[in-house]
Coordinates of C-alpha atoms and ligand atoms in Angstrom, one line a residue:
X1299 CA -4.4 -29.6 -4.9
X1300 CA -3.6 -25.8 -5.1
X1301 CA -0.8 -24.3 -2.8
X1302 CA -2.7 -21.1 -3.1
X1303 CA -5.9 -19.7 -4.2
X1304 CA -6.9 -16.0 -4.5
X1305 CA -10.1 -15.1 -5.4
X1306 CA -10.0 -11.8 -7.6
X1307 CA -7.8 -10.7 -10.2
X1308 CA -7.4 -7.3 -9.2
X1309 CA -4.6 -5.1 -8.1
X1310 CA -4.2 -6.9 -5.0
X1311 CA -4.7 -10.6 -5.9
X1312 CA -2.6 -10.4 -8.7
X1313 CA 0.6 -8.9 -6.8
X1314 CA -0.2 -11.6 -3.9
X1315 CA 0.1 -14.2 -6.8
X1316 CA 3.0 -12.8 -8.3
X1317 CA 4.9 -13.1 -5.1
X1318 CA 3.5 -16.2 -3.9
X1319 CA 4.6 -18.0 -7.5
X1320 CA 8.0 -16.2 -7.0
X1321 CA 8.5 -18.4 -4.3
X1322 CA 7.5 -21.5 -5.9
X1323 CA 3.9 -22.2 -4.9
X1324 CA 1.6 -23.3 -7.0
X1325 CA -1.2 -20.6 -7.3
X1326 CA -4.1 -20.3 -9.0
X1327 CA -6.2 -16.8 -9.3
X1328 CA -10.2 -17.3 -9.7
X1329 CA -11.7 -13.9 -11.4
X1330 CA -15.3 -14.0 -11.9
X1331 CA -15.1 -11.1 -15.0
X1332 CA -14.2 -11.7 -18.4
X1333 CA -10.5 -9.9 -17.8
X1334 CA -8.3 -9.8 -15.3
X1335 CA -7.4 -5.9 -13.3
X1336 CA -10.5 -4.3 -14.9
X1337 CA -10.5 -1.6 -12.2
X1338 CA -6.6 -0.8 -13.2
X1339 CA -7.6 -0.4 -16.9
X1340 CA -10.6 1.7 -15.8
X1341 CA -8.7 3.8 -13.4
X1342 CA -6.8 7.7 -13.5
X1343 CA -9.1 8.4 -16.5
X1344 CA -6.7 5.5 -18.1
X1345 CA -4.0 6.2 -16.9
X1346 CA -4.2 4.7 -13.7
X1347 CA -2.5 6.7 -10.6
X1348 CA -0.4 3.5 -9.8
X1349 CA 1.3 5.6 -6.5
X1350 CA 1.8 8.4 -4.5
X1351 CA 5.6 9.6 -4.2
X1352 CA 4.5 10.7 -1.0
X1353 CA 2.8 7.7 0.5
X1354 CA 2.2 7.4 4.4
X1355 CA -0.2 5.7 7.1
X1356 CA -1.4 9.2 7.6
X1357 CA -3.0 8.7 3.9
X1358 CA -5.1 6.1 5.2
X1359 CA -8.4 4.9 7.2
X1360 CA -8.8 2.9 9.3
X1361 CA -10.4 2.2 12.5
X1362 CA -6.6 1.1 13.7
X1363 CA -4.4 3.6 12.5
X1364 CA -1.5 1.4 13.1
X1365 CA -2.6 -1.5 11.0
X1366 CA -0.9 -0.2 7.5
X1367 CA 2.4 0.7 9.0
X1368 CA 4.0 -2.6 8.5
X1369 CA 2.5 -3.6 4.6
X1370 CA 3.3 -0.1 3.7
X1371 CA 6.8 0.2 5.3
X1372 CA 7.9 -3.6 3.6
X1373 CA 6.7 -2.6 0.0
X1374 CA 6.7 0.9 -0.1
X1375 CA 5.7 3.5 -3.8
X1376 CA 9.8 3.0 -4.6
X1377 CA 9.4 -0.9 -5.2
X1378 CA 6.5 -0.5 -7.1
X1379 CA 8.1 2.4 -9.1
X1380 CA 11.5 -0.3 -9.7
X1381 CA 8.9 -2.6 -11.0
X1382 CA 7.2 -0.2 -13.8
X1383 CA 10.8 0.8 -14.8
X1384 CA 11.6 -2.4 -15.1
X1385 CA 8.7 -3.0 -17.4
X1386 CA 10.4 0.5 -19.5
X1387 CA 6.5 1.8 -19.0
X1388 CA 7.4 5.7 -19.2
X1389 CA 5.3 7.5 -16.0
X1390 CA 4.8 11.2 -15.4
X1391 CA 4.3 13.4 -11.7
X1392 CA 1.6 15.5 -11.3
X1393 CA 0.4 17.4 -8.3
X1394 CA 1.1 15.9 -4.9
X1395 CA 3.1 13.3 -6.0
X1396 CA 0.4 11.5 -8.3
X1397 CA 2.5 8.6 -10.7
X1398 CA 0.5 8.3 -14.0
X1399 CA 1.6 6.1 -16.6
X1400 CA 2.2 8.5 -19.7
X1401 CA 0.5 5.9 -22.3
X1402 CA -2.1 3.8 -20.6
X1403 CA -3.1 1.8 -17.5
X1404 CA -3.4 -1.5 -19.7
X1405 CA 0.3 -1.4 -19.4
X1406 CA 0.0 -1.3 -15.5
X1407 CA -2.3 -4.8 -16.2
X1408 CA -0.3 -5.9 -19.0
X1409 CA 2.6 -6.4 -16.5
X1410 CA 1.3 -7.5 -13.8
X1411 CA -0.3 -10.2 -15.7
X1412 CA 3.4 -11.1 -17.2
X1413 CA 5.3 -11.3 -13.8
X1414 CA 2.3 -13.7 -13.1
X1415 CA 3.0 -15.6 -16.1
X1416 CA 6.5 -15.9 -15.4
X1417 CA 6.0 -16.5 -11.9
X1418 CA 3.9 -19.9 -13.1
X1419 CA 0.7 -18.7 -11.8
X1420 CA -2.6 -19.6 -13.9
X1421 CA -5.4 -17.0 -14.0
X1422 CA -8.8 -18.3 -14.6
X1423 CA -11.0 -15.7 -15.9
X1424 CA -15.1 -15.9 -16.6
X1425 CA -15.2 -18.1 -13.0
X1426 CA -17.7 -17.7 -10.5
X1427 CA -17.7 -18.8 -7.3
X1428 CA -20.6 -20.8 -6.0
X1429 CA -19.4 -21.3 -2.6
X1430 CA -16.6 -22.5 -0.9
X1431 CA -15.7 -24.2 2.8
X1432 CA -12.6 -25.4 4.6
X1433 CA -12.2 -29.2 5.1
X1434 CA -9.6 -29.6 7.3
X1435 CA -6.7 -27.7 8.6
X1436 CA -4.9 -25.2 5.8
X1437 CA -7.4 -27.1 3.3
X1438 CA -10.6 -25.5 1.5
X1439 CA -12.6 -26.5 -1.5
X1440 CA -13.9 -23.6 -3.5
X1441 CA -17.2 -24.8 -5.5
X1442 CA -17.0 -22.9 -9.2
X1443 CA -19.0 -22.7 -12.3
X1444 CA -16.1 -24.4 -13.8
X1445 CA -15.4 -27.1 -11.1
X1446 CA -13.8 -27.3 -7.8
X1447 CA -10.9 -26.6 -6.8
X1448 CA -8.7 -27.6 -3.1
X1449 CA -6.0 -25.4 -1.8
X1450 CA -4.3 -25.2 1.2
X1451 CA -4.1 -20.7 1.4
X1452 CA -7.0 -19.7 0.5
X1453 CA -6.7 -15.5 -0.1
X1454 CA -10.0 -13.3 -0.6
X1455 CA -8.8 -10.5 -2.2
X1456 CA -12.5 -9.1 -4.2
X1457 CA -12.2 -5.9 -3.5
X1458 CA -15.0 -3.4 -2.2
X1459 CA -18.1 -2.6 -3.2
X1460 CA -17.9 0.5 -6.1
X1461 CA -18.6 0.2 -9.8
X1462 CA -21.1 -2.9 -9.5
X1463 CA -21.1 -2.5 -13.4
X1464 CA -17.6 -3.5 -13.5
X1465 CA -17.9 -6.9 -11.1
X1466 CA -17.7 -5.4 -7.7
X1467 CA -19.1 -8.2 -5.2
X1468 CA -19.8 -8.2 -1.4
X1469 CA -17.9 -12.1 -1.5
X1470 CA -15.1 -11.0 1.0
X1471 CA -17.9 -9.4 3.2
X1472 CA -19.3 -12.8 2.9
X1473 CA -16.6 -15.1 3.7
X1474 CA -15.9 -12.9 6.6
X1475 CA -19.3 -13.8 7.7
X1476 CA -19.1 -17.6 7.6
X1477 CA -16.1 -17.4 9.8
X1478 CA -17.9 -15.2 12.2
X1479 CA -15.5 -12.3 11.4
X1480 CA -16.8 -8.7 11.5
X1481 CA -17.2 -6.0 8.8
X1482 CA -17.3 -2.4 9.9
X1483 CA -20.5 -0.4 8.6
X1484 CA -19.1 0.1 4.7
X1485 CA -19.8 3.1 2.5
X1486 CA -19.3 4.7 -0.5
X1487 CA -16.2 6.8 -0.5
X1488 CA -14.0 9.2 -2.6
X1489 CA -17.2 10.0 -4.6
X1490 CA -19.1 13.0 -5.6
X1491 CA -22.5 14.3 -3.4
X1492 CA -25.8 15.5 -4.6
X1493 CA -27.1 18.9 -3.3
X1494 CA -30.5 18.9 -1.0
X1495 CA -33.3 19.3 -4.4
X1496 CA -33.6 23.7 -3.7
X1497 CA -29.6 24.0 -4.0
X1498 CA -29.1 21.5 -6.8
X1499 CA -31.7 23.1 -9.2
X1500 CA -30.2 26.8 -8.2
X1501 CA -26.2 25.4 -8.3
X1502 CA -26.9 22.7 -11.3
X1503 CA -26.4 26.0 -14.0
X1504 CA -22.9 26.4 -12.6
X1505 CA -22.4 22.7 -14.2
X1506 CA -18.9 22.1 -15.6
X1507 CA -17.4 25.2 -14.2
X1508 CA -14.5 24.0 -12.0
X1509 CA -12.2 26.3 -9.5
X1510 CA -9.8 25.8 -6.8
X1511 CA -11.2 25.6 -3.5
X1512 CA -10.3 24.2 0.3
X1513 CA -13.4 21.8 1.8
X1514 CA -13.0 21.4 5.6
X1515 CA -15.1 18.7 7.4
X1516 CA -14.7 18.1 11.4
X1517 CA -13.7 14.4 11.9
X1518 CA -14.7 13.0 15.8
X1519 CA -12.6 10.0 17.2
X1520 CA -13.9 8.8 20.6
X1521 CA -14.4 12.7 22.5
X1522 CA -11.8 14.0 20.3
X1523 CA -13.3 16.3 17.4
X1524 CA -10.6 17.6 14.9
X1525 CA -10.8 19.6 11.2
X1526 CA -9.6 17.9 7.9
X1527 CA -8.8 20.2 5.1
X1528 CA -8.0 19.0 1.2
X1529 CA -7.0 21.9 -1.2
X1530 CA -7.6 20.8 -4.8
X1531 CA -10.2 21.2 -7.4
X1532 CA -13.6 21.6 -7.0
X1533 CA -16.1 21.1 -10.0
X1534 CA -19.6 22.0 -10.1
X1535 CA -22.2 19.3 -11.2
X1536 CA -25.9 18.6 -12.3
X1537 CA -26.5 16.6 -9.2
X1538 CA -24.3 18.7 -7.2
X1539 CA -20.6 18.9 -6.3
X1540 CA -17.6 16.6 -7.4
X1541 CA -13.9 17.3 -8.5
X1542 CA -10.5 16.1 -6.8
X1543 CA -11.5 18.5 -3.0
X1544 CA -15.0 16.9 -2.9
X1545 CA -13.7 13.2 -3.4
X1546 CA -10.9 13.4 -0.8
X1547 CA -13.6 15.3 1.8
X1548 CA -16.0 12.6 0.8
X1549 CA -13.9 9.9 3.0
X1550 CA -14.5 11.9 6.2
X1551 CA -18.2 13.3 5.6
X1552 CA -21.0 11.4 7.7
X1553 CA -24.7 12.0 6.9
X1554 CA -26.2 14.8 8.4
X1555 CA -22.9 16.5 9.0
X1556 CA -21.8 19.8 7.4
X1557 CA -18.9 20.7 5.1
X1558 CA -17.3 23.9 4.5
X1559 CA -16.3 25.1 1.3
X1560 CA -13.0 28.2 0.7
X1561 CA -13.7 29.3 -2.9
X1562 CA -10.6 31.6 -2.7
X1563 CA -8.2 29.7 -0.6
X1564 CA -5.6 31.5 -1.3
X1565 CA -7.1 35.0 -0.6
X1566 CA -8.4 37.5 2.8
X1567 CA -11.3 38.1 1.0
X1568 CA -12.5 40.5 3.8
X1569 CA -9.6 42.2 3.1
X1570 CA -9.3 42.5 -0.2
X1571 CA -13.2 44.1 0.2
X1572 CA -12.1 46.6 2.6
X1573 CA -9.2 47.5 0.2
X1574 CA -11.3 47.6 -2.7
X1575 CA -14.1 49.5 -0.8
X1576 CA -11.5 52.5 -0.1
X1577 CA -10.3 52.4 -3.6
X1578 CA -13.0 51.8 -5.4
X1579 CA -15.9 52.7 -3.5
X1580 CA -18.4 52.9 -6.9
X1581 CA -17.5 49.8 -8.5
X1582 CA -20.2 46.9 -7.9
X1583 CA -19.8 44.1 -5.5
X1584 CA -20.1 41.4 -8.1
X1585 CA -16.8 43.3 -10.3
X1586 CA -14.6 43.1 -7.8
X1587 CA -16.0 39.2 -6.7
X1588 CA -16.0 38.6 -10.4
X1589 CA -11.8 39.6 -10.7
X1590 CA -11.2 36.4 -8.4
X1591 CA -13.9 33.9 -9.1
X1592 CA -15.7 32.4 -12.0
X1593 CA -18.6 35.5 -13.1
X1594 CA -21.2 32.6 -13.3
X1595 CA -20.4 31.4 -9.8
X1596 CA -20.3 35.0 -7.9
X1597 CA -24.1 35.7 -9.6
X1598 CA -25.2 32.5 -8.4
X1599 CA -23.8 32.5 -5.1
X1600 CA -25.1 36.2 -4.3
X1601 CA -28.2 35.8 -5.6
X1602 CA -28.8 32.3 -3.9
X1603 CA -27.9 33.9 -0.6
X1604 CA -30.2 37.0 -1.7
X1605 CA -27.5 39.4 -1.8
X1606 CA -27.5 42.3 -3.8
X1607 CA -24.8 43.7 -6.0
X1608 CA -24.2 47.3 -5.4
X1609 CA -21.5 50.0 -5.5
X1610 CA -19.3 48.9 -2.9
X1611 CA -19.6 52.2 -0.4
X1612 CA -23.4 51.2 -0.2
X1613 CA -22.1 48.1 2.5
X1614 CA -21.3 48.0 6.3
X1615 CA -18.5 46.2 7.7
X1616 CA -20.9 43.4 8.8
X1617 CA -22.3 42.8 5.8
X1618 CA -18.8 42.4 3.9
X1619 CA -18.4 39.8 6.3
X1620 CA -21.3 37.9 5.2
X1621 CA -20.2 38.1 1.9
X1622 CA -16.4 36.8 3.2
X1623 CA -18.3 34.0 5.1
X1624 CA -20.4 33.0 2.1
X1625 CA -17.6 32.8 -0.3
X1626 CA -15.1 31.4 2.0
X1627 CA -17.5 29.0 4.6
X1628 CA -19.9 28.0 2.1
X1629 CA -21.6 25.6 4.0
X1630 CA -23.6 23.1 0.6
X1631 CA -26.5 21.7 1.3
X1632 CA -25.6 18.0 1.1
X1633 CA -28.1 15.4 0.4
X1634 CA -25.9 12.8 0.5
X1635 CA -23.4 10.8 -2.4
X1636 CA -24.0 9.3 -5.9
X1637 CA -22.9 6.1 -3.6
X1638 CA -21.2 3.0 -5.8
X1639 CA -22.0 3.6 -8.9
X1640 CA -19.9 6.3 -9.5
X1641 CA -17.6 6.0 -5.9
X1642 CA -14.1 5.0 -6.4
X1643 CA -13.6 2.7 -3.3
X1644 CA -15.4 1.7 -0.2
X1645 CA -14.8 3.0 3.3
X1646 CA -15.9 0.1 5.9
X1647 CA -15.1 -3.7 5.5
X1648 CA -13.4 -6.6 7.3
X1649 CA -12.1 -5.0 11.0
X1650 CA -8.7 -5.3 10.7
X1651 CA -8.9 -6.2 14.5
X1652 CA -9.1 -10.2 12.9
X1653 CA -6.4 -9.4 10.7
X1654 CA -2.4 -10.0 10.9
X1655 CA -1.3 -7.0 9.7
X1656 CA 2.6 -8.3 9.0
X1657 CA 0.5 -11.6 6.6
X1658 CA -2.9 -10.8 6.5
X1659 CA -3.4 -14.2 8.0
X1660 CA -7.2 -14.2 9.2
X1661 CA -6.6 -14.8 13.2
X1662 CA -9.0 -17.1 13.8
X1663 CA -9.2 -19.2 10.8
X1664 CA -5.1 -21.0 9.8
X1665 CA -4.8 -20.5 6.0
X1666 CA -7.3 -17.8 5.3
X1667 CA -5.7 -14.3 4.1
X1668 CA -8.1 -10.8 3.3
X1669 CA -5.9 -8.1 1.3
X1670 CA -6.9 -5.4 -0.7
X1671 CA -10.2 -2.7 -0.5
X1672 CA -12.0 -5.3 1.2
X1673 CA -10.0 -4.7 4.2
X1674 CA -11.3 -1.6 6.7
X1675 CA -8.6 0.7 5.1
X1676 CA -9.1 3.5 2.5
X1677 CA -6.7 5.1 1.2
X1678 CA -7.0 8.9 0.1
X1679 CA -7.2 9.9 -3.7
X1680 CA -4.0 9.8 -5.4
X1681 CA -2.5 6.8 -5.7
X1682 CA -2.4 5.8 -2.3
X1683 CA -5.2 3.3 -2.6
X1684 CA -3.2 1.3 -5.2
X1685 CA -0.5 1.7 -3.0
X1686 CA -1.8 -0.2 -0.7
X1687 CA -3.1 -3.2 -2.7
X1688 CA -0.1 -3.3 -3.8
X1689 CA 1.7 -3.5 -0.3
X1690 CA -0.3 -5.7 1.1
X1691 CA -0.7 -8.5 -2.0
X1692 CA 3.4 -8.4 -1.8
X1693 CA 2.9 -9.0 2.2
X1694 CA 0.6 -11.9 1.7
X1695 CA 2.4 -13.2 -1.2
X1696 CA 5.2 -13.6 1.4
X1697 CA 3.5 -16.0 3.9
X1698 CA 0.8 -17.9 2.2
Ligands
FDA1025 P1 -10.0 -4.8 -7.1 O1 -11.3 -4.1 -7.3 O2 -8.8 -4.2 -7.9 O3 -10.0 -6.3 -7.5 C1 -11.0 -7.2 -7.1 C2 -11.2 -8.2 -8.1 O4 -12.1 -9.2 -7.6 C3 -11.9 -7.7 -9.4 O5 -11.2 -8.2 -10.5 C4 -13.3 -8.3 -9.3 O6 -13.9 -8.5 -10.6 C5 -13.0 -9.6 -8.6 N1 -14.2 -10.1 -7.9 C6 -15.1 -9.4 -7.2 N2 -16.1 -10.2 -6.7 C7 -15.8 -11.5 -7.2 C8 -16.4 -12.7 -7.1 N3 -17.6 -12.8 -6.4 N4 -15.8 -13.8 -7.7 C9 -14.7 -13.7 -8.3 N5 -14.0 -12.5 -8.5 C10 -14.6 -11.4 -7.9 N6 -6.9 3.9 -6.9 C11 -5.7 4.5 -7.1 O7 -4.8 4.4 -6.2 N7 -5.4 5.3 -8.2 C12 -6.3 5.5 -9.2 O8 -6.1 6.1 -10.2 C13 -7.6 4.9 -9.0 N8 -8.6 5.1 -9.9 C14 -9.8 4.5 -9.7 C15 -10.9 4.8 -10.6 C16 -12.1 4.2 -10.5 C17 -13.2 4.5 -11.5 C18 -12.3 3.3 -9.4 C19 -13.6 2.6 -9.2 C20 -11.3 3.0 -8.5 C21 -10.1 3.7 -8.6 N9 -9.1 3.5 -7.7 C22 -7.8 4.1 -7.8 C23 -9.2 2.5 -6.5 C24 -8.6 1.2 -6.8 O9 -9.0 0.7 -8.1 C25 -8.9 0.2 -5.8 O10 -8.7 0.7 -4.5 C26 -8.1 -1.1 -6.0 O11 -8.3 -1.6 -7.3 C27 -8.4 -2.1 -4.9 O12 -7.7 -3.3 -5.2 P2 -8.3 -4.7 -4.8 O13 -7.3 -5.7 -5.3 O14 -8.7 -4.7 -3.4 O15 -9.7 -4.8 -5.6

């Protein structure tokens, strides 16, 4: 008999374990993969963006804002920071407080997988669940390709539903099920979109060409209806948009809804036209775009929107503010996302409602835990999403 089983070797089951073995129970971590944290190793192109210096609830979604305050205020980015310097794994800051490790995320797994060690805690790898059931009170049998196995915590920490490839599973979606617990709607989030088939055979040209930009999306809560901006990198596509601004916008775009797109966020560009128009009232429109954006983009953009480049002194006021509104409230087409396959989380999943947001204690069901992605909270991109796997493993790893 097992004090403690956690299904899933990720970032969130293994810091549970870690915790839970620190305190002398006797754990055992079921992964169905062939290595534990494969999502780490896979993560920050490598280099996995283990935290956010700047980590707060307001980083987060969920459908109870409150719900991550405790987790994230009990482990916060500064213990998981102690615990990479502890490991002497050297870490750089890049914009917006984003913690890279300098060599490679396989040292992020490397010692996670050693405090587990040390902390007694045996990982089973290559395992997959069959099915599993509770027996009596704070007792469950998990059924395995590899036997059964009794515990008295059982803690579903599988994750959400992105990168299929790389083992993602709806189990926790599942379990939540047989105890009658509910899952919000989920979806695929922090993830690129396609453009509607007319803009994505005009825009796929501008492919690989990457700029700063602001996306604003308008986000409704009950009658409330408010605008979320990101300012970060925008990259042009072959199916459509992607790049840091698109991702973050991603987590608050619905289908059917609209997005606005600053390509010179830091710029009046009305302004600047009017200026230029006194100055320089024979130099072509697409010059002086040209001196600000990408060459490429401004020909595309003008001549998608069937505007013609002339000497500057040839345009009213009203139609320099077309161009200002085209450049900076480009409203995309959107058809929609590449959804999982390439989407790094998954917005949606078990309503935190059922959840004990101090343990992570199901409510209605003594001895079951849900931590991680699985959970109806998404962080934004950054870090913040390991942040808070890592918060609320160490949380659980306290109580089961
Ligand atoms: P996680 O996915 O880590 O672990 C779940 C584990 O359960 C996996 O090992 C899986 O194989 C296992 N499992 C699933 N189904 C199972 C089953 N049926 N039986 C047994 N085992 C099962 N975040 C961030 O903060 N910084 C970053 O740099 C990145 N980068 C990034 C890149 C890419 C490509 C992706 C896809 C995601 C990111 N993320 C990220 C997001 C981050 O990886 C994610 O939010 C956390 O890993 C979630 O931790 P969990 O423990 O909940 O799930």
């Amino acid at each position: 008999m097992w004090d403690v089983i956690i299904i899933g070797a990720g970032a969130s089951g293994l810091m549970c374990a870690i915790e839970a073995g620190k305190r002398g129970r006797k754990v055992l971590v079921l992964e169905h993969a062939k290595r534990a944290g494969q999502k780490i190793i896979m993560s920050g192109g490598g280099r996995c963006n283990f935290t956010n210096l700047y980590t707060e609830p307001a980083n987060f979604l969920c459908d109870n804002p409150h719900f991550v305050k405790s987790a994230l205020s009990r482990y916060t980015q500064w213990d998981f920071i102690a615990l990479v310097d502890k490991h002497k794994i050297s870490w750089n800051e890049r914009d917006h407080g984003q913690l890279f490790c300098d060599d490679s995320a396989k040292q992020i797994v490397a010692m996670l997988l050693n405090e587990a060690k040390e902390a007694g805690v045996q990982v089973q790898v290559q395992c997959e669940i069959f099915s599993h059931a509770k027996l009596a009170d704070n007792h469950f049998s998990v059924q395995t390709k590899l036997g059964d196995y009794e515990c008295h915590s059982l803690v579903v920490a599988t994750g959400g539903l992105s990168l299929p490839k790389m083992g993602a599973t709806p189990l926790a979606y599942k379990i939540a099920d047989q105890y009658e617990i509910p899952v919000k709607a989920t979806r695929a989030g922090l993830v690129p979109f396609t453009l509607q088939p007319s803009q994505k055979e005009k825009f796929a040209e501008l492919s690989g060409i990457g700029l700063p930009a602001r996306a604003t999306c308008q986000v409704t809560s009950g009658k409330k209806s408010k605008d979320i901006s990101f300012s970060e990198a925008l990259l042009f596509t072959h199916r459509g948009l992607s790049g840091p601004v698109i991702l973050q916008i991603s987590n608050y775009w619905q289908v059917g809804e609209k997005i606005s797109l600053d390509l010179l966020p830091d710029l009046d560009l009305f302004a600047e036209l009017l200026h230029a128009q006194k100055n320089h009232p024979d130099q072509a429109l697409k010059t002086v775009l040209a001196q600000q954006l990408p060459k490429r983009v401004v020909e595309c953009l003008l001549a998608f929107s069937e505007i013609e480049s002339l000497p500057l002194k040839q345009y009213h006021e009203k139609q320099l503010q077309e161009i200002t509104q085209l450049f900076q409230h480009w409203s995309p087409e959107i058809n929609g996302t590449e959804g999982y396959r390439t989407a790094e989380v998954t917005l949606g999943g078990i309503d935190t409602d059922f959840v004990s947001s101090k343990t992570f204690a199901c409510k209605s069901v003594a001895g079951l835990y849900f931590i991680g992605e699985a959970l109806d909270v998404t962080g934004w991109l950054g870090g913040f999403n390991f942040q808070w796997a890592w918060a609320c493993g160490w949380a659980a790893g306290q109580e089961v």
